[in-house]
Coordinates of C-alpha atoms in Angstrom, one line a residue:
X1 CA 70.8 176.1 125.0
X2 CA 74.3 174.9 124.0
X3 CA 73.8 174.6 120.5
X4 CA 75.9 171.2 120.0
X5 CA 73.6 169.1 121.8
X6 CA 70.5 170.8 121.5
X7 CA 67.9 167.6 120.2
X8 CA 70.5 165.6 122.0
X9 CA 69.1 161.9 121.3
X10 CA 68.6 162.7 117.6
X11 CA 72.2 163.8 117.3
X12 CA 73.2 160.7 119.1
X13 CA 71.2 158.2 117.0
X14 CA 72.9 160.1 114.1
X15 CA 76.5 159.8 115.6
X16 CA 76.9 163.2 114.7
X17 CA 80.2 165.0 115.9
X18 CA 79.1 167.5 118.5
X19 CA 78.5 163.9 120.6
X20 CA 81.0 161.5 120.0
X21 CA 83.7 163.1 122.5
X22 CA 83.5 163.7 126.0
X23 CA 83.2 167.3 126.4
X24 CA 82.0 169.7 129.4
X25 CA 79.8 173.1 129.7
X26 CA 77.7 175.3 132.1
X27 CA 74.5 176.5 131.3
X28 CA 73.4 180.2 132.4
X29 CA 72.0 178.2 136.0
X30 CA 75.6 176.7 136.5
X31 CA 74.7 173.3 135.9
X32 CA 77.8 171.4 134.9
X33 CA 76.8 169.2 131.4
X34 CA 78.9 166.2 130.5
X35 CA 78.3 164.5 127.6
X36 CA 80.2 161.0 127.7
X37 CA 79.7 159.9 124.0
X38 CA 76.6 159.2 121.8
X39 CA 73.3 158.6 124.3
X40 CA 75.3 159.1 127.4
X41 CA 74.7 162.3 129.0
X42 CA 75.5 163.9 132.9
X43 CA 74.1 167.0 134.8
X44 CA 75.8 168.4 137.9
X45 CA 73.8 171.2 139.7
X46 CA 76.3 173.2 142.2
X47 CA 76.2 171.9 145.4
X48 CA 75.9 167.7 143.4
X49 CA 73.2 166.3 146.1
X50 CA 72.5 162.9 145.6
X51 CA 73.2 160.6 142.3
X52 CA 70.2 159.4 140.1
X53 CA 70.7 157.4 137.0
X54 CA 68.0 156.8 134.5
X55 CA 68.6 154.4 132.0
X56 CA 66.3 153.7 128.8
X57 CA 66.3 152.0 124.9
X58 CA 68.5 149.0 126.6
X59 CA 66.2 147.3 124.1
X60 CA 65.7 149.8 121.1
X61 CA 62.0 149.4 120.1
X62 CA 61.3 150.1 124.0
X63 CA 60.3 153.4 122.6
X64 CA 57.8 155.0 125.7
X65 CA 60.7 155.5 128.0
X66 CA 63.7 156.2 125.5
X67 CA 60.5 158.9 124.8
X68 CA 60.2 160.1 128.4
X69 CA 63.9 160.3 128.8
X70 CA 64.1 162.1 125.8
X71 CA 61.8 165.5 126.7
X72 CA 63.6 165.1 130.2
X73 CA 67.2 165.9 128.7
X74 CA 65.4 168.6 126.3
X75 CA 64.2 170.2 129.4
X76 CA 67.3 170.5 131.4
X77 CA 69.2 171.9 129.1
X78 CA 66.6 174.4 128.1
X79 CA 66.8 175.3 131.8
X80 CA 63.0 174.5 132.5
X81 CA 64.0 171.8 135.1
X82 CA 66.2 173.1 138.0
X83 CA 68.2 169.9 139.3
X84 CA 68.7 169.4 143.2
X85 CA 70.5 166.5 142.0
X86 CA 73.3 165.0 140.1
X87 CA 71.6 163.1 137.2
X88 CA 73.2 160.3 134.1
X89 CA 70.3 159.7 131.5
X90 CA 71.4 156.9 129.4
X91 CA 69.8 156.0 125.8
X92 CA 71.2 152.4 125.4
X93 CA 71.2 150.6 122.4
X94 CA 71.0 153.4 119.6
X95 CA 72.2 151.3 116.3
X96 CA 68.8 149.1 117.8
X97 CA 66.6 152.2 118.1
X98 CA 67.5 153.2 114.7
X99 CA 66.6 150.0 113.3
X100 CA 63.7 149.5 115.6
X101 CA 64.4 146.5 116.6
X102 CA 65.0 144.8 120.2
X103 CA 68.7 144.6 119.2
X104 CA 71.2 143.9 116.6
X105 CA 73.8 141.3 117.8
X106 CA 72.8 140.2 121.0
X107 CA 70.2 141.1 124.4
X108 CA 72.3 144.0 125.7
X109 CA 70.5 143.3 129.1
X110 CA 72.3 139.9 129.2
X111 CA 75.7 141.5 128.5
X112 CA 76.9 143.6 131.7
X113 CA 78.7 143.2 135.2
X114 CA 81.7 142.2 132.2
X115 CA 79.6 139.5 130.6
X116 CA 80.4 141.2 127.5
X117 CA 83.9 140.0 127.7
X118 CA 83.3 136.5 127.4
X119 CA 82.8 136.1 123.6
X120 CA 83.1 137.6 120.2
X121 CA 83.4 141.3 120.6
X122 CA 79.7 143.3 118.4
X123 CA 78.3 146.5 118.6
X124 CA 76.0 145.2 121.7
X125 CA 79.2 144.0 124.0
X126 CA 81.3 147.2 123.2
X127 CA 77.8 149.2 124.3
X128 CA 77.9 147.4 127.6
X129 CA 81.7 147.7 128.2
X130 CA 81.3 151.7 127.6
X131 CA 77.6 152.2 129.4
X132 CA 79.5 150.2 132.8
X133 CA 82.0 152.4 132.6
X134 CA 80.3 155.6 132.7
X135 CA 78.4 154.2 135.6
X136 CA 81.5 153.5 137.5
X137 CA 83.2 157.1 136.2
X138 CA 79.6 158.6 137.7
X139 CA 79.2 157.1 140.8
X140 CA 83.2 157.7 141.7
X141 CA 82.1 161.4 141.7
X142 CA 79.9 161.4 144.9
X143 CA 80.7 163.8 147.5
X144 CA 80.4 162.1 150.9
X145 CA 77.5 160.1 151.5
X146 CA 74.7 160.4 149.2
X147 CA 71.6 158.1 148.2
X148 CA 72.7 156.1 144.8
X149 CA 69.7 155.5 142.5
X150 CA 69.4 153.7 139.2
X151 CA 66.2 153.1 137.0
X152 CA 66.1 151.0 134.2
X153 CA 63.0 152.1 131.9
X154 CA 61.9 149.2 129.9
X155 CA 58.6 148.2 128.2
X156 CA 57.5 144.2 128.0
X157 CA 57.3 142.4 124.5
X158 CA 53.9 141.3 125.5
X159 CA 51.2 142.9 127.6
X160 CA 50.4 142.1 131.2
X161 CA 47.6 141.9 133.7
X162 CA 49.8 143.9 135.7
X163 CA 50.6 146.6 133.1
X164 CA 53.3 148.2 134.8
X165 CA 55.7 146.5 137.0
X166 CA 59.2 146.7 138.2
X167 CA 62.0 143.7 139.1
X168 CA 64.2 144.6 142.0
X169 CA 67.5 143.0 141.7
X170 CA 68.8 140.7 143.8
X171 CA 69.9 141.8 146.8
X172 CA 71.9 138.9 148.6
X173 CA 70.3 139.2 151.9
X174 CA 70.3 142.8 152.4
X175 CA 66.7 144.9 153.4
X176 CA 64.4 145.1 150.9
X177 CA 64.3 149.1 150.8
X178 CA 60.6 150.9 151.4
X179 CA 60.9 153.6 150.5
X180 CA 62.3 152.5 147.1
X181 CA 59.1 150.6 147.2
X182 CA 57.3 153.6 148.1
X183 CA 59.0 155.5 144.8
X184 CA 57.4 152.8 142.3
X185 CA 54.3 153.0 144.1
X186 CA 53.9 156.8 143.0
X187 CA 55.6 156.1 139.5
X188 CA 52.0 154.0 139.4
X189 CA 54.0 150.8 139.7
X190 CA 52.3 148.6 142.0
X191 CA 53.8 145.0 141.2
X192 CA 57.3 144.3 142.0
X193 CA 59.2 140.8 141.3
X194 CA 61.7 139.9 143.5
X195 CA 65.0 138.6 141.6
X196 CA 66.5 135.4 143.4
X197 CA 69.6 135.5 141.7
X198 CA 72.5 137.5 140.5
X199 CA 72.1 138.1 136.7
X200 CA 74.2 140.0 133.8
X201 CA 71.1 143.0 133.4
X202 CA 71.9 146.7 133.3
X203 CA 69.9 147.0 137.1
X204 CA 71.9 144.2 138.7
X205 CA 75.2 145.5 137.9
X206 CA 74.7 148.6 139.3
X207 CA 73.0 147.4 142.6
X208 CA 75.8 144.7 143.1
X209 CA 78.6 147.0 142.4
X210 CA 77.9 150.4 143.4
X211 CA 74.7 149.7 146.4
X212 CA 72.9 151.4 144.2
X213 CA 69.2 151.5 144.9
X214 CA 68.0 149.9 141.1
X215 CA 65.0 148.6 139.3
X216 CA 64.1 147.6 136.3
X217 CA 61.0 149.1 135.6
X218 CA 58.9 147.7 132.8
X219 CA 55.7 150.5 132.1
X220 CA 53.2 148.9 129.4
X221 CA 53.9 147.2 126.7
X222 CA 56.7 147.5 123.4
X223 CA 55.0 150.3 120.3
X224 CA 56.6 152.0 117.7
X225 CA 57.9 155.7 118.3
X226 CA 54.9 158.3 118.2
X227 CA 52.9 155.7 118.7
X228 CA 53.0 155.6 122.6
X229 CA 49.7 157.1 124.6
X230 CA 51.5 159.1 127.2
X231 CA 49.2 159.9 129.4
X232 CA 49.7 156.7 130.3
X233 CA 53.2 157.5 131.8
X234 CA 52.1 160.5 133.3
X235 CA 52.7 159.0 137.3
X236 CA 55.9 157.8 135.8
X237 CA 57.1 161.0 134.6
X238 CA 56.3 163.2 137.1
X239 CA 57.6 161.2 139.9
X240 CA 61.0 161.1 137.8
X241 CA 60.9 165.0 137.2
X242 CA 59.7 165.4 141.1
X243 CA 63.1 163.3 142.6
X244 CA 65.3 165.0 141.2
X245 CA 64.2 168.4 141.6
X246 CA 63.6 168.3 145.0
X247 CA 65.4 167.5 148.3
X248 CA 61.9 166.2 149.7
X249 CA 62.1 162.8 147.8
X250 CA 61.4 160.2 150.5
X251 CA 57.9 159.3 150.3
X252 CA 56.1 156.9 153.1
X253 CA 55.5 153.4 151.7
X254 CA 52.2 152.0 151.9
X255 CA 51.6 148.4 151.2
X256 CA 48.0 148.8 150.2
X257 CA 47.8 147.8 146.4
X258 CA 51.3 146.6 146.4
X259 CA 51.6 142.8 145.3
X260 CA 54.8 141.3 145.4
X261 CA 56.3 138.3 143.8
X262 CA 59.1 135.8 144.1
X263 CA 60.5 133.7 141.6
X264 CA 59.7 130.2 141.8
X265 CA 61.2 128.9 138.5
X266 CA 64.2 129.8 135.8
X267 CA 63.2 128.1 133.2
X268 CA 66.1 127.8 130.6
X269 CA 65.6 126.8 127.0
X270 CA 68.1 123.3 126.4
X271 CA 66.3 122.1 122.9
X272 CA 66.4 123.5 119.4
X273 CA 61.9 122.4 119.9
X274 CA 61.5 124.3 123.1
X275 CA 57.7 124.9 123.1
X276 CA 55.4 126.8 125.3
X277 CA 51.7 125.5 126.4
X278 CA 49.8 129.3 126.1
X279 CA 49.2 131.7 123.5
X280 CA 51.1 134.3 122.3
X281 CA 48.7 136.6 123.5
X282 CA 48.9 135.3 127.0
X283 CA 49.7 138.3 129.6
X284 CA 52.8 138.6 131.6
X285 CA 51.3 137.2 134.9
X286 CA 49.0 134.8 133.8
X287 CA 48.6 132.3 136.4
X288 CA 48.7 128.7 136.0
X289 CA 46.9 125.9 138.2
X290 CA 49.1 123.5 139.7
X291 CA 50.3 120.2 137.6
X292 CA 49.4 122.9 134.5
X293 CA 52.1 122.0 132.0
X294 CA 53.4 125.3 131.0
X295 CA 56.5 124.6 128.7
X296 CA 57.4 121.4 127.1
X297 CA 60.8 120.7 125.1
X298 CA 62.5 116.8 124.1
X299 CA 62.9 114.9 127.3
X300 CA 61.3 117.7 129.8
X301 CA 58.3 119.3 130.5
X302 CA 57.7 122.1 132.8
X303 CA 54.9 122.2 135.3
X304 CA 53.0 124.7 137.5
X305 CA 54.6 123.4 140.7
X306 CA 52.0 125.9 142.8
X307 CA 48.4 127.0 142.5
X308 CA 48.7 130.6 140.7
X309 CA 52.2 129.9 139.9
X310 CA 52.0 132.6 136.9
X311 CA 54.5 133.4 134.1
X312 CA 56.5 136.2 133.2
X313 CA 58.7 137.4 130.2
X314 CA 58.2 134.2 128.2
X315 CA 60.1 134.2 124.8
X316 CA 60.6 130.7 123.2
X317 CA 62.6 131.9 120.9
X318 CA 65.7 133.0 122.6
X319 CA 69.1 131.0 122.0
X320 CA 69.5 127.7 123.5
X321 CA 71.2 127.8 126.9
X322 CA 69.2 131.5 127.9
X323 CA 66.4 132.2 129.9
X324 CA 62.6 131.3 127.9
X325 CA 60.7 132.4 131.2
X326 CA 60.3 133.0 134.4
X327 CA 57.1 131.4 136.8
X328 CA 56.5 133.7 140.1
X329 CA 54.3 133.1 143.2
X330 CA 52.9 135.8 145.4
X331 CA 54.7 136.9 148.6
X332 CA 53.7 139.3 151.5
X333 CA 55.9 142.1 152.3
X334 CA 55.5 140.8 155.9
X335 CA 58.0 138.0 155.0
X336 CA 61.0 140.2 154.1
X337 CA 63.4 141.9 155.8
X338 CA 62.7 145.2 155.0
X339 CA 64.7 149.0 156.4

């Protein structure tokens, strides 16, 4: 192993030299290793294939997949993991993780395609402006027509009903992809939410400017490092390991035990007493019963416009003017256009 970024994330998270340029090696299999800067690192086997980014700590107490990520990178470079495929692991917010908090500033998932421009510059906004770019510098490197693929590794603030689950970005109008579908399926992640509008996250940006095939993937819920049960994650990590280390990467979807979801509501926090009508401990798709009041702030209240309208990432205690949760409703795949 090339000794400068052998235990490549701790050296990152510790800003130490051998990581804050760009530089370039081979190892002994001729895989080309880039490392962009701190927590931003790219493997090239000969021959490239097609380009898969995974992307984890967005959020840096979102320890299982920074985790995951983590023993991938260690087993590239120790040349136990023979790429077929050109690969960008990403470990976002490191100033977060080493704090382990969510983030420090600001929601680095509300920050890209060049959100981060619009206020005062922190730590979070330059993060995003650098992380964009070396998506952008990766993706210009295809060679002829290959299959684009970004994952977003997350874990939820609170538990849900449906432990793991995966958003799939907005795709104004174009096929829902099954055999995307088919990939989360064998990652053990049967529940997909359907985004209805563009947003700033890390997934959106690179579907909507690079046609990349993204997710966010949330798998169980936030725990401190060490602390994770990862046999939990074992679906997750071997279906990670399996694409891109083979050219036979196309599993058949199978809509049996897939549930789907569509947003029915954006609910946006307006008041300083933004309040909402469940427990804390309330899952991520609890469902409501219609006329249910769900949220409640001065001169609104928020109501469960279906039966089973359920919520997801609720968090009263984001800014005013950001979103405080999301309501979803079930949807059959027979209703979308799907390729």
């Amino acid at each position: 192993m090339h000794i400068s970024i052998s235990n490549f994330l701790q050296r990152s998270r510790n800003y130490d030299a051998s990581v804050t340029s760009k530089t370039h090696f081979r190892l002994n299999n001729q895989t080309l290793v880039t490392v962009h800067g701190p927590g931003v690192i790219e493997f090239e086997p000969v021959g490239g294939g097609d380009s898969f980014i995974y992307s984890c700590g967005i959020h840096g107490n979102e320890t299982a997949p920074i985790e995951i990520c983590d023993e991938l990178v260690q087993d590239i470079l120790k040349e136990e993991l023979l790429l077929c495929h050109r690969v960008l692991v990403i470990f976002g917010n490191l100033d977060a993780m080493n704090k382990q908090t969510r983030f420090i500033d600001e929601n680095l998932n509300r920050l890209f395609c060049n959100t981060h421009k619009e206020g005062i510059q922190n730590n979070e906004r330059r993060r995003a402006a650098f992380l964009e770019q070396c998506v952008e510098d990766f993706y210009a490197k295809d060679k002829g027509e290959v299959k684009r693929v970004h994952y977003d590794l997350h874990t939820a603030i609170r538990k849900s009903i449906n432990d793991k689950f995966a958003v799939y970005p907005y795709t104004h109008g174009k096929a829902y992809s099954l055999e995307q579908l088919a990939v989360m399926s064998a990652c053990g992640v049967n529940t997909i939410l359907l985004s209805h509008s563009s947003t700033a996250t890390f997934s959106y940006y690179s579907s909507h400017f690079f046609n990349a095939n993204s997710f966010t993937v949330e798998l169980g819920k936030v725990m401190p490092f060490g602390q994770n049960d990862m046999t939990k994650f074992e679906k997750v990590n071997t279906t990670l390991r399996h694409l891109i280390t083979s050219n036979d990467n196309n599993p058949e979807f199978n809509s049996e035990g897939m549930v789907l979801y569509r947003v029915n509501q954006n609910i946006i926090k307006n008041q300083a007493d933004f309040t909402l009508h469940f427990g804390s401990d309330a899952p991520n798709f609890t469902g409501f019963q219609k006329g249910e009041i769900i949220a409640s702030e001065t001169g609104k209240e928020y109501i469960a416009e279906k039966g089973g309208e359920a919520i997801v990432f609720p968090n009263a205690d984001v800014p005013i003017g950001q979103r405080a949760l999301l309501t979803v409703v079930p949807i059959s795949i027979n209703e979308l256009d799907t390729i």
